[in-house]
Each structure stands twice: as C-alpha cells, then as structure tokens.
Short mmCIF file of C-alpha atoms and ligand atoms in Angstrom, two decimals:
data_model
loop_
_atom_site.label_atom_id
_atom_site.label_comp_id
_atom_site.label_asym_id
_atom_site.label_seq_id
_atom_site.Cartn_x
_atom_site.Cartn_y
_atom_site.Cartn_z
CA MET A 1 12.03 -37.26 -14.75
CA SER A 2 12.69 -33.75 -13.29
CA ASP A 3 11.49 -30.75 -14.45
CA MET A 4 14.02 -27.99 -15.81
CA LEU A 5 13.73 -24.79 -13.37
CA ALA A 6 15.31 -21.34 -14.91
CA ARG A 7 15.64 -18.21 -12.56
CA GLY A 8 16.19 -14.87 -14.76
CA VAL A 9 18.56 -12.70 -13.16
CA ALA A 10 18.64 -8.71 -13.67
CA PHE A 11 22.79 -7.43 -15.25
CA ARG A 12 22.83 -4.29 -15.17
CA LEU A 13 25.36 -3.22 -17.57
CA ILE A 14 29.42 -1.73 -16.64
CA ALA A 15 29.49 0.84 -19.56
CA GLU A 16 26.37 2.16 -22.32
CA LEU A 17 25.72 0.02 -24.85
CA PRO A 18 27.14 -0.48 -27.89
CA PRO A 19 25.53 1.74 -31.07
CA GLU A 20 25.39 -1.89 -32.72
CA ALA A 21 23.41 -2.82 -29.87
CA LYS A 22 21.41 -0.32 -29.28
CA PHE A 23 20.71 -0.90 -34.34
CA LEU A 24 19.36 -4.56 -33.08
CA LEU A 25 16.91 -3.80 -30.07
CA GLU A 26 15.59 -1.12 -33.49
CA ASP A 27 15.66 -4.46 -36.24
CA PHE A 28 14.37 -6.99 -33.30
CA ARG A 29 11.73 -4.71 -32.03
CA LEU A 30 11.21 -4.67 -36.59
CA ALA A 31 11.30 -7.46 -36.86
CA VAL A 32 8.95 -8.35 -34.31
CA ASN A 33 7.17 -6.13 -34.92
CA ASN A 34 6.82 -7.88 -38.78
CA ALA A 35 6.36 -11.18 -37.83
CA ILE A 36 2.97 -10.36 -36.08
CA ARG A 37 1.58 -8.71 -38.68
CA ALA A 38 2.75 -11.39 -41.53
CA GLY A 39 0.99 -14.70 -38.42
CA LEU A 40 -2.13 -12.91 -37.66
CA GLN A 41 -2.19 -12.02 -41.12
CA ALA A 42 -2.37 -16.09 -42.13
CA ARG A 43 -3.85 -16.76 -38.57
CA VAL A 44 -0.23 -18.83 -37.18
CA THR A 45 1.23 -18.59 -34.20
CA SER A 46 3.74 -21.05 -34.47
CA ARG A 47 7.29 -20.00 -34.02
CA ASN A 48 7.90 -22.64 -37.00
CA ALA A 49 4.27 -21.34 -39.50
CA LEU A 50 6.02 -18.01 -38.68
CA SER A 51 8.51 -19.10 -39.79
CA LYS A 52 9.01 -21.53 -42.98
CA LEU A 53 5.70 -17.95 -43.93
CA ALA A 54 8.18 -14.89 -43.29
CA TYR A 55 12.15 -15.96 -43.32
CA LYS A 56 12.62 -14.94 -47.28
CA ASP A 57 11.36 -12.25 -46.91
CA PHE A 58 12.98 -11.23 -43.32
CA ARG A 59 15.80 -12.04 -44.57
CA LYS A 60 15.74 -9.57 -47.67
CA GLU A 61 14.60 -6.47 -45.34
CA HIS A 62 17.61 -7.86 -42.84
CA PRO A 63 19.83 -8.82 -43.80
CA ASN A 64 22.65 -8.35 -42.21
CA MET A 65 21.29 -9.61 -39.12
CA TYR A 66 22.87 -12.61 -37.33
CA SER A 67 20.19 -15.16 -38.54
CA GLN A 68 19.86 -16.85 -34.69
CA HIS A 69 18.03 -13.39 -33.54
CA LEU A 70 16.25 -14.04 -36.50
CA VAL A 71 14.23 -17.03 -35.57
CA SER A 72 14.23 -15.17 -32.13
CA ALA A 73 12.35 -12.97 -33.06
CA PHE A 74 9.40 -15.74 -34.57
CA GLU A 75 9.49 -16.97 -31.49
CA VAL A 76 8.52 -13.82 -29.77
CA ALA A 77 6.10 -12.28 -32.18
CA GLY A 78 5.39 -16.27 -31.95
CA SER A 79 3.57 -15.77 -27.58
CA VAL A 80 2.99 -12.76 -27.98
CA LEU A 81 0.25 -13.44 -30.62
CA LYS A 82 -1.22 -16.18 -28.30
CA ASN A 83 -1.35 -13.83 -25.69
CA CYS A 84 -3.68 -12.47 -27.86
CA ARG A 85 -5.38 -15.22 -29.25
CA ARG A 86 -6.42 -16.09 -25.58
CA ARG A 87 -7.23 -12.73 -24.17
CA LEU A 88 -9.15 -12.33 -27.23
CA ARG A 89 -10.93 -15.63 -26.57
CA LYS A 90 -11.44 -14.49 -23.19
CA SER A 91 -13.12 -11.48 -23.30
CA GLY A 92 -13.49 -10.71 -27.21
CA ALA A 93 -11.85 -8.10 -27.34
CA SER A 94 -8.36 -7.98 -28.40
CA ARG A 95 -6.16 -4.07 -30.00
CA VAL A 96 -3.68 -6.26 -33.15
CA PRO A 97 -1.17 -5.77 -30.95
CA TYR A 98 2.62 -4.00 -31.15
CA VAL A 99 5.10 -4.12 -29.17
CA ARG A 100 7.23 -1.17 -28.32
CA ARG A 101 9.40 -2.32 -25.23
CA LEU A 102 12.84 -2.53 -26.94
CA MET A 103 14.25 -5.88 -26.28
CA VAL A 104 16.47 -8.60 -28.23
CA LYS A 105 15.74 -12.48 -26.39
CA ALA A 106 18.73 -14.61 -27.62
CA GLU A 107 18.94 -18.96 -27.04
CA ASN A 108 21.38 -19.87 -25.02
CA GLN A 109 23.34 -20.33 -28.68
CA ALA A 110 23.38 -17.24 -30.08
CA TYR A 111 25.45 -15.40 -27.06
CA LYS A 112 27.97 -16.72 -24.96
CA LEU A 113 28.82 -15.23 -21.00
CA ASP A 114 32.12 -15.55 -19.48
CA ARG A 115 30.64 -16.43 -15.88
CA GLU A 116 34.15 -15.10 -14.86
CA HIS A 117 34.85 -11.99 -15.92
CA GLY A 118 31.83 -11.30 -17.01
CA VAL A 119 31.38 -10.88 -19.89
CA VAL A 120 28.52 -11.19 -22.49
CA ASP A 121 30.21 -11.36 -26.27
CA LEU A 122 26.75 -11.13 -28.17
CA PRO A 123 26.72 -11.59 -32.04
CA ILE A 124 25.10 -9.41 -34.37
CA ARG A 125 25.82 -10.14 -37.94
CA ALA A 126 28.83 -12.15 -40.14
CA GLY A 127 32.20 -10.50 -38.24
CA CYS A 128 30.34 -8.12 -35.66
CA HIS A 129 29.98 -8.97 -32.33
CA VAL A 130 29.86 -6.98 -28.93
CA LYS A 131 31.18 -7.16 -25.65
CA LEU A 132 28.44 -6.14 -22.81
CA GLU A 133 30.88 -6.21 -19.54
CA LEU A 134 28.42 -6.51 -16.58
CA LEU A 135 28.38 -6.15 -13.26
CA VAL A 136 28.58 -8.34 -10.55
CA SER A 137 27.75 -8.56 -6.97
CA ASP A 138 27.91 -11.22 -4.81
CA TYR A 139 23.95 -12.05 -6.15
CA HIS A 140 25.14 -12.76 -9.28
CA ARG A 141 28.25 -14.73 -8.52
CA ARG A 142 25.94 -16.58 -6.87
CA TYR A 143 24.83 -17.84 -10.17
CA LEU A 144 27.43 -17.60 -11.65
CA ASP A 145 30.04 -19.15 -9.64
CA ASP A 146 27.66 -22.14 -9.58
CA PRO A 147 28.47 -24.98 -11.79
CA SER A 148 25.45 -27.06 -11.32
CA LEU A 149 23.36 -24.12 -12.96
CA THR A 150 23.41 -24.12 -16.68
CA LEU A 151 22.62 -20.97 -19.66
CA GLY A 152 19.41 -20.36 -21.58
CA SER A 153 18.47 -17.61 -22.39
CA LEU A 154 19.45 -13.87 -22.64
CA THR A 155 17.29 -11.16 -22.94
CA LEU A 156 18.67 -7.75 -23.57
CA LEU A 157 17.46 -4.86 -22.54
CA PRO A 158 18.23 -0.76 -23.52
CA ASP A 159 19.81 -0.55 -19.86
CA ARG A 160 20.46 -4.49 -18.49
CA VAL A 161 20.80 -7.58 -19.36
CA ILE A 162 18.37 -10.49 -18.29
CA VAL A 163 20.03 -14.12 -18.37
CA ALA A 164 18.47 -17.86 -17.79
CA PHE A 165 20.25 -19.98 -15.06
CA ARG A 166 18.58 -23.50 -16.18
CA LYS A 167 18.85 -26.30 -13.08
CA GLU A 168 17.10 -29.95 -12.75
CA ALA A 169 14.29 -29.33 -10.47
CA PRO A 170 16.80 -31.00 -7.59
CA ARG A 171 14.03 -33.80 -4.48
CA PRO A 172 12.56 -32.03 -2.16
CA TYR A 173 13.89 -33.62 1.21
CA LEU A 174 12.48 -35.72 3.42
CA PRO A 175 11.28 -33.23 5.86
CA GLU A 176 11.59 -33.46 9.86
CA SER A 177 9.60 -31.05 10.87
CA ALA A 178 6.50 -28.49 9.31
CA LEU A 179 6.21 -25.43 9.01
CA SER A 180 1.91 -25.00 8.32
CA LEU A 181 0.86 -21.20 7.40
CA ASP A 182 -2.39 -20.07 7.70
CA THR A 183 -2.42 -16.73 4.67
CA ASN A 184 -4.57 -13.03 5.43
CA GLU A 185 -4.22 -9.40 4.31
CA ARG A 186 -1.29 -8.34 6.48
CA SER A 187 0.24 -11.83 7.79
CA LEU A 188 0.78 -15.46 7.77
CA ASP A 189 -0.19 -16.89 11.28
CA GLY A 190 0.75 -20.80 12.06
CA VAL A 191 2.94 -23.00 13.22
CA PHE A 192 6.04 -24.26 13.53
CA LEU A 193 6.22 -28.66 14.29
CA LYS A 194 8.63 -31.21 15.43
CA SER A 195 8.20 -34.36 17.35
CA ASP A 196 8.73 -31.67 21.48
CA GLU A 197 9.29 -28.40 19.31
CA ALA A 198 5.62 -26.69 19.27
CA LYS A 199 5.89 -22.39 18.46
CA ALA A 200 3.09 -19.79 17.16
CA VAL A 201 4.73 -18.75 14.26
CA LYS A 202 4.38 -14.63 12.04
CA ALA A 203 5.16 -13.09 9.74
CA GLU A 204 3.91 -10.00 9.68
CA PHE A 205 3.74 -7.25 6.56
CA PRO A 206 0.78 -5.26 7.09
CA ASP A 207 2.19 -1.78 4.53
CA VAL A 208 1.29 -4.48 1.34
CA ALA A 209 -2.92 -3.76 2.61
CA ILE A 210 -1.53 -0.17 3.33
CA ILE A 211 0.22 0.39 -0.13
CA GLN A 212 -2.20 -1.18 -2.11
CA ARG A 213 -5.42 0.84 -0.22
CA ARG A 214 -3.37 3.80 -0.78
CA HIS A 215 -2.35 3.19 -5.15
CA HIS A 216 -6.63 2.06 -5.31
CA ASP A 217 -8.18 5.54 -3.14
CA ARG A 218 -5.51 7.67 -5.55
CA ARG A 219 -6.28 5.66 -9.33
CA LYS A 220 -9.77 6.46 -8.14
CA GLY A 221 -8.55 10.08 -7.61
CA LEU A 222 -7.08 10.11 -11.12
CA GLN A 223 -9.92 8.69 -12.71
CA LYS A 224 -12.50 11.71 -11.84
CA LYS A 225 -9.62 14.10 -12.46
CA LYS A 226 -9.17 13.26 -15.65
CA ALA A 227 -12.32 12.30 -16.31
CA HIS A 228 -12.30 13.99 -19.61
CA ASP A 229 -9.23 12.93 -20.95
CA ARG A 230 -9.26 9.26 -20.81
CA GLN A 231 -5.91 8.35 -22.27
CA THR A 232 -4.06 10.66 -20.08
CA SER A 233 -5.95 9.09 -16.97
CA ARG A 234 -5.36 5.28 -18.61
CA ARG A 235 -1.74 5.80 -18.81
CA LEU A 236 -1.21 7.77 -15.10
CA CYS A 237 -3.27 4.86 -13.27
CA ARG A 238 -1.41 2.30 -15.64
CA ARG A 239 2.14 4.09 -14.34
CA GLU A 240 0.35 4.06 -10.67
CA GLY A 241 -0.12 0.04 -10.74
CA GLN A 242 3.88 -0.81 -11.91
CA ARG A 243 4.59 0.74 -8.68
CA GLU A 244 2.43 -0.45 -6.91
CA HIS A 245 2.77 -4.25 -8.04
CA HIS A 246 7.10 -3.83 -7.88
CA ARG A 247 6.86 -2.40 -4.22
CA ILE A 248 4.00 -5.00 -3.34
CA GLU A 249 6.28 -8.28 -5.35
CA TYR A 250 9.82 -6.88 -3.24
CA ARG A 251 8.47 -7.13 0.19
CA LEU A 252 6.04 -10.24 -0.71
CA HIS A 253 9.85 -12.07 -1.80
CA GLN A 254 11.50 -10.95 1.42
CA VAL A 255 8.79 -12.41 3.41
CA ALA A 256 9.80 -15.13 1.16
CA ASN A 257 13.39 -15.92 1.33
CA ALA A 258 12.59 -15.31 5.64
CA VAL A 259 9.61 -18.13 4.99
CA LEU A 260 12.31 -20.50 3.49
CA SER A 261 15.32 -20.07 4.59
CA LEU A 262 13.23 -21.40 8.32
CA ALA A 263 11.82 -24.39 6.26
CA GLU A 264 15.27 -25.03 5.08
CA SER A 265 17.35 -24.73 8.45
CA ARG A 266 15.16 -26.81 10.08
CA LYS A 267 13.79 -29.19 6.85
CA SER A 268 10.26 -28.13 7.20
CA ALA A 269 7.76 -28.85 4.85
CA ILE A 270 6.27 -25.91 4.20
CA VAL A 271 1.99 -26.56 4.39
CA LEU A 272 0.12 -23.77 2.99
CA GLU A 273 -3.78 -23.51 1.62
CA ASP A 274 -4.20 -23.88 -1.69
CA LEU A 275 -6.58 -20.03 -2.95
CA LYS A 276 -7.41 -21.82 -5.79
CA GLY A 277 -10.95 -21.24 -6.19
CA PHE A 278 -11.01 -19.35 -2.78
CA LYS A 279 -13.48 -16.23 -2.54
CA PRO A 280 -13.11 -13.91 0.47
CA ARG A 281 -16.04 -11.92 1.72
CA TRP A 282 -17.23 -8.97 -0.61
CA ASN A 283 -15.27 -6.33 0.03
CA LYS A 284 -16.49 -2.78 -0.66
CA GLU A 285 -14.36 -0.53 -0.41
CA LEU A 286 -11.90 -3.49 -2.43
CA ASN A 287 -12.43 -5.24 -5.11
CA ARG A 288 -11.73 -8.78 -4.26
CA ARG A 289 -8.96 -9.24 -7.65
CA LEU A 290 -7.27 -6.45 -5.76
CA SER A 291 -6.80 -7.90 -2.26
CA LEU A 292 -6.14 -10.65 -2.94
CA TRP A 293 -3.78 -10.86 -5.83
CA PRO A 294 -0.78 -10.91 -2.86
CA ARG A 295 -1.98 -13.73 -1.34
CA ARG A 296 -2.45 -15.46 -4.71
CA LYS A 297 0.96 -13.86 -5.48
CA LEU A 298 3.88 -14.62 -1.55
CA HIS A 299 2.25 -18.47 -2.64
CA GLN A 300 3.90 -18.03 -6.10
CA ILE A 301 6.97 -17.53 -5.27
CA ILE A 302 7.07 -19.25 -2.01
CA GLU A 303 6.57 -21.91 -4.44
CA TYR A 304 9.11 -21.24 -6.90
CA LYS A 305 11.85 -20.22 -4.79
CA ALA A 306 11.04 -23.99 -3.13
CA GLN A 307 11.56 -26.09 -5.55
CA TRP A 308 14.61 -24.76 -6.68
CA ARG A 309 15.95 -24.97 -3.19
CA GLY A 310 14.62 -28.61 -2.70
CA ILE A 311 11.74 -27.52 0.14
CA PRO A 312 8.85 -29.69 -0.35
CA VAL A 313 5.21 -27.72 -0.36
CA VAL A 314 1.95 -29.45 0.75
CA LYS A 315 -0.92 -26.44 -0.78
CA VAL A 316 -4.43 -28.35 1.12
CA ASP A 317 -8.00 -27.32 1.42
CA PRO A 318 -8.43 -24.36 3.42
CA ARG A 319 -12.57 -25.60 3.75
CA TYR A 320 -13.02 -24.75 7.90
CA SER A 321 -10.50 -24.50 8.90
CA SER A 322 -10.54 -21.69 10.21
CA ARG A 323 -14.00 -22.89 12.49
CA THR A 324 -12.82 -25.85 13.69
CA CYS A 325 -11.41 -27.89 16.79
CA PRO A 326 -8.17 -28.96 16.21
CA ILE A 327 -7.94 -31.30 19.59
CA CYS A 328 -11.68 -32.87 19.33
CA GLY A 329 -12.67 -32.30 15.73
CA ARG A 330 -15.91 -30.23 16.60
CA THR A 331 -16.44 -27.41 14.48
CA GLN A 332 -17.91 -25.01 15.27
CA ASP A 333 -21.75 -22.97 13.23
CA SER A 334 -19.76 -18.78 12.57
CA ARG A 335 -16.67 -17.94 12.10
CA MET A 336 -15.29 -16.38 15.84
CA GLY A 337 -13.71 -13.51 17.30
CA THR A 338 -9.21 -13.13 17.39
CA GLU A 339 -9.69 -16.34 19.75
CA PHE A 340 -11.09 -20.13 18.15
CA GLU A 341 -12.60 -21.42 21.57
CA CYS A 342 -14.22 -24.77 21.92
CA GLY A 343 -16.40 -26.09 23.92
CA CYS A 344 -13.62 -29.27 25.25
CA GLY A 345 -11.24 -25.73 26.01
CA TRP A 346 -8.48 -25.84 23.58
CA HIS A 347 -8.51 -22.19 22.37
CA LEU A 348 -6.09 -20.52 20.58
CA ASP A 349 -5.94 -17.64 17.77
CA ARG A 350 -7.95 -18.03 15.81
CA HIS A 351 -5.13 -17.68 13.01
CA ILE A 352 -2.95 -19.89 13.70
CA ASN A 353 -6.06 -22.89 14.94
CA ALA A 354 -6.45 -22.49 11.43
CA SER A 355 -2.97 -23.09 10.14
CA LEU A 356 -3.29 -26.78 12.42
CA ASN A 357 -6.02 -27.91 10.62
CA LEU A 358 -4.00 -27.45 7.79
CA LEU A 359 -1.09 -29.07 8.99
CA GLN A 360 -3.87 -32.25 10.59
CA THR A 361 -5.57 -31.45 7.28
CA ALA A 362 -1.73 -32.53 4.57
CA VAL A 363 -0.99 -35.41 7.33
CA SER A 364 -4.06 -37.16 6.84
CA LYS A 365 -3.66 -36.31 2.80
CA GLY A 366 -0.70 -37.78 3.17
CA LEU A 367 2.67 -35.80 4.60
CA GLU A 368 5.21 -38.04 6.09
CA MET A 369 7.78 -36.71 7.80
CA ALA A 370 11.41 -38.13 9.40
CA GLY A 371 9.67 -40.39 13.08
CA GLY A 372 5.75 -39.07 12.09
CA LEU A 373 3.96 -35.62 13.91
CA ARG A 374 2.41 -35.66 16.72
CA PHE A 375 0.78 -32.61 17.99
CA ASN A 376 0.82 -32.12 21.79
CA PRO A 377 -0.98 -29.83 23.01
CA GLY A 378 0.08 -29.29 26.20
CA ALA A 379 3.56 -28.66 24.34
CA PHE A 380 2.36 -25.80 22.63
CA GLN A 381 3.64 -22.78 24.29
CA HIS A 382 1.41 -20.05 23.65
CA ASP A 383 3.68 -16.87 25.30
CA VAL A 384 6.26 -18.37 21.88
CA MET A 385 6.40 -16.10 18.46
CA MET A 386 9.36 -16.72 16.20
CA ILE A 387 8.67 -14.06 14.12
CA LEU A 388 9.74 -14.07 10.85
CA TYR A 389 9.61 -10.95 9.30
CA GLU A 390 9.12 -7.65 10.06
CA PRO A 391 8.56 -4.14 8.27
CA ALA A 392 11.16 -4.31 9.98
CA MET A 393 13.34 -6.58 9.02
CA ALA A 394 12.95 -4.31 5.83
CA ALA A 395 16.38 -2.52 6.43
CA ARG A 396 18.40 -5.34 6.25
CA SER A 397 17.75 -7.20 3.57
CA GLU A 398 19.60 -9.24 1.25
CA PRO A 399 19.94 -7.37 -2.66
CA ASN A 400 18.10 -8.43 -5.66
CA GLY A 401 19.85 -8.90 -9.30
CA THR A 402 18.26 -4.42 -9.32
CA SER A 403 19.33 -2.32 -7.05
CA CYS A 404 22.91 -4.62 -6.92
CA ILE A 405 25.01 -0.68 -6.81
CA GLY A 406 28.20 -1.00 -5.37
CA ALA A 407 29.33 -3.68 -7.24
CA VAL A 408 32.87 -4.52 -7.77
CA THR A 409 34.34 -6.36 -10.96
CA SER A 410 37.02 -7.96 -11.07
ZN1 ZN B 501 -12.91 -28.81 21.27
#
C-alpha cells in the first residue's frame, strides 16, 4: 500500500470575493470559535464528538449555512483544540485558543472545480452558490491538467484559494547513480557518483544565514527598544519572524528544486544526513534552534518533493562522517580545517569528504543501485565542481503559486 500525498496549490482570484463569500468567511470563523469553546468546556477534541455536542445548537445559530461547511468547522476546531492540548502538555501554559484568521475549509465533496476553466463553485447555503474565477498560470496548469491528481480539500482565504491536489505516492525508481550531500549552514556540499563518474557538487545559499542573522539582530534591537511595551514588541517581532521565514523558505525551495532536478535527470538516489538528535556546537551569537531550522527545513522540503516525484532519498547517521577517511577507514581524533587529510595520502575538502562517508554508510545500510556502485578515488575529478545552485540563479527561478502575476486565463 502506498501513501496518499497531498500538495496545496495557491490560486489568486481574478475578481474580488463576492459578498456572500465574505459573509461565509465570517460565519465560518464564528462557528469554529464557538465549537472551540464548546469543546473546551466538554473536554472533547474529535470532530465527531464536537459534532454530537454542538451540531443542534449550531443549526439554530447558523440556520442557513451549508451543512458540509458546518461539519468542516468542527474539524478545524478539533485540530485547533488538539494543538492547544499538545502545547499545554509541552509547556504547561496555554491561552484559550481563538481563531483570528478568516478562512473556510471545504472538503472535496463540498465544492466543485472546473479544472479546464479554473472556476470554483462553492455552495454557501441552499440555493446559493458563488463562482470564483482563479488566476491560472503555467505552474497551475501542471496541476489542473494532470489527470492522475485528484482533488482534496479547498481552503478559501480573503484573497486567495488553496486547493489540495492528491495522488498516490509513486514507487521510487531503482537509482543508477547517487547524489550524496553534506548539509552545512551556507551550502550543500557533496558528490555525484555514477559507475565511472565522480564529481564534486555544491549548492550555495549564503543568504539564508545572512537573513537569519540580520533578523536576529533586528529582533534583539526591537526587544530592547520596546522593552517598556511588551505587546508591541511581541507583535513587531512576530511580523519580523514571518517575513524572515517566507524569505528563507523561498530560497530553500529553490535549492531543493535544483537538487531534485539533477537527481531526477540522472536517476540518482539522494543521500542526506539524519539531522535528528544532531547538536551543533554551541554558538554564543546565535541560539541553537535558530541556526538549525533552515537545515531541517531544507531536508523536509527535499524529502517531501522527492516523494512526490518518486525520487529515492536515504538518510543516514552522520556520526564520524566528518572525521573518517573513506579510503582506508581510519578515524581522525580531532576536527580538521577546511581540508581533510589522512595518513594514507588521501585529502579532500572536509565537507565533500563527509558526503563520501555518508554515501558509504548508505551503501552499507542496503542502498541498492542498478549496476552497483564503487567509489574510485583515481577517477575523482578534484578540479571539477558541479554548481547546482548559487544565489545568482535566484533571478531565473520558476514561478510558484504565490507569484503568478501576469498569468492568463481563457
Ligand atoms: Zn586514509
């Protein structure tokens, strides 16, 4: 049995939201927040329990709302309550949750999408439907026109619609080569390996660390400046944080796309280190979580997109990977400089060397490859570097769902 995968694709609307849909947004939020209250009082979190508890009252209060939307409001409330309970368990403190964001979630039987013309038909109440015309770009066409994708839920927001496209996870191909990558703060460094080919590869993203540091400093400054007004300080910091996350994630998506398109075109397995339990050395300037999340996020994006495209990914324990000689197997006592050097004569860039060790671990853990795989140090081209990604490439990136300006519809 393979998993179902879902991917949310955002569409801008051609026209402003019709008033009926705006009212629905308000009503839905009200219903969600009421269900949260009811659930908190009765200590239940599941959709069914909430539904049993509150459906009748809700029908009275929202006599006109389409019943599927009401059920969906219970579902959203249930997930808010579950998150709240988790937070409570983790940190002990939790406020009564309240949903501020205007949104409507509709399951796939509660809306229709004309995939050819990009029009959503959303029922509001009996006898009242609204039609929402979506801005469709080439990026969106790839999803709309792919018959192997089925529709999942739809999320309506004041300025856009997010449609979940679903498919069964494809079976990963049998790899013919390997792309092994060591993940660092500013780059992915590694090797591309095929039976008779061995090259160093690099994907650089120095701006991620720069953005992080800059925002970190700015946040510190804000906290100091607004020390007398904690509410404002918190609000400003939150806004800073969101902007930072957006910019960094955008860049990480580009890096991941570059890695995946090489892997796909050469039928490679991607080898990454398992960052779980990984502890970077303490850094006074930045706190640990701050500097580690982009790397975890990058792995998450690569794994998720690889699964969607049927690209095999292997994650291995990175212990000793930066201190071991891949040729003779000796382990060095201390960390190296930028270059790894071994008594046997082997020497290589420290990060690339680490990626060779990751690959060896993956092979010893059962990574299979068409035709087998052996690293031949003699064939390794030290002076050839394949650049998968560098900041200069940002300008020629492909459009994504959030930037489809200039798109046309028929
Ligand atoms: Zn050695």
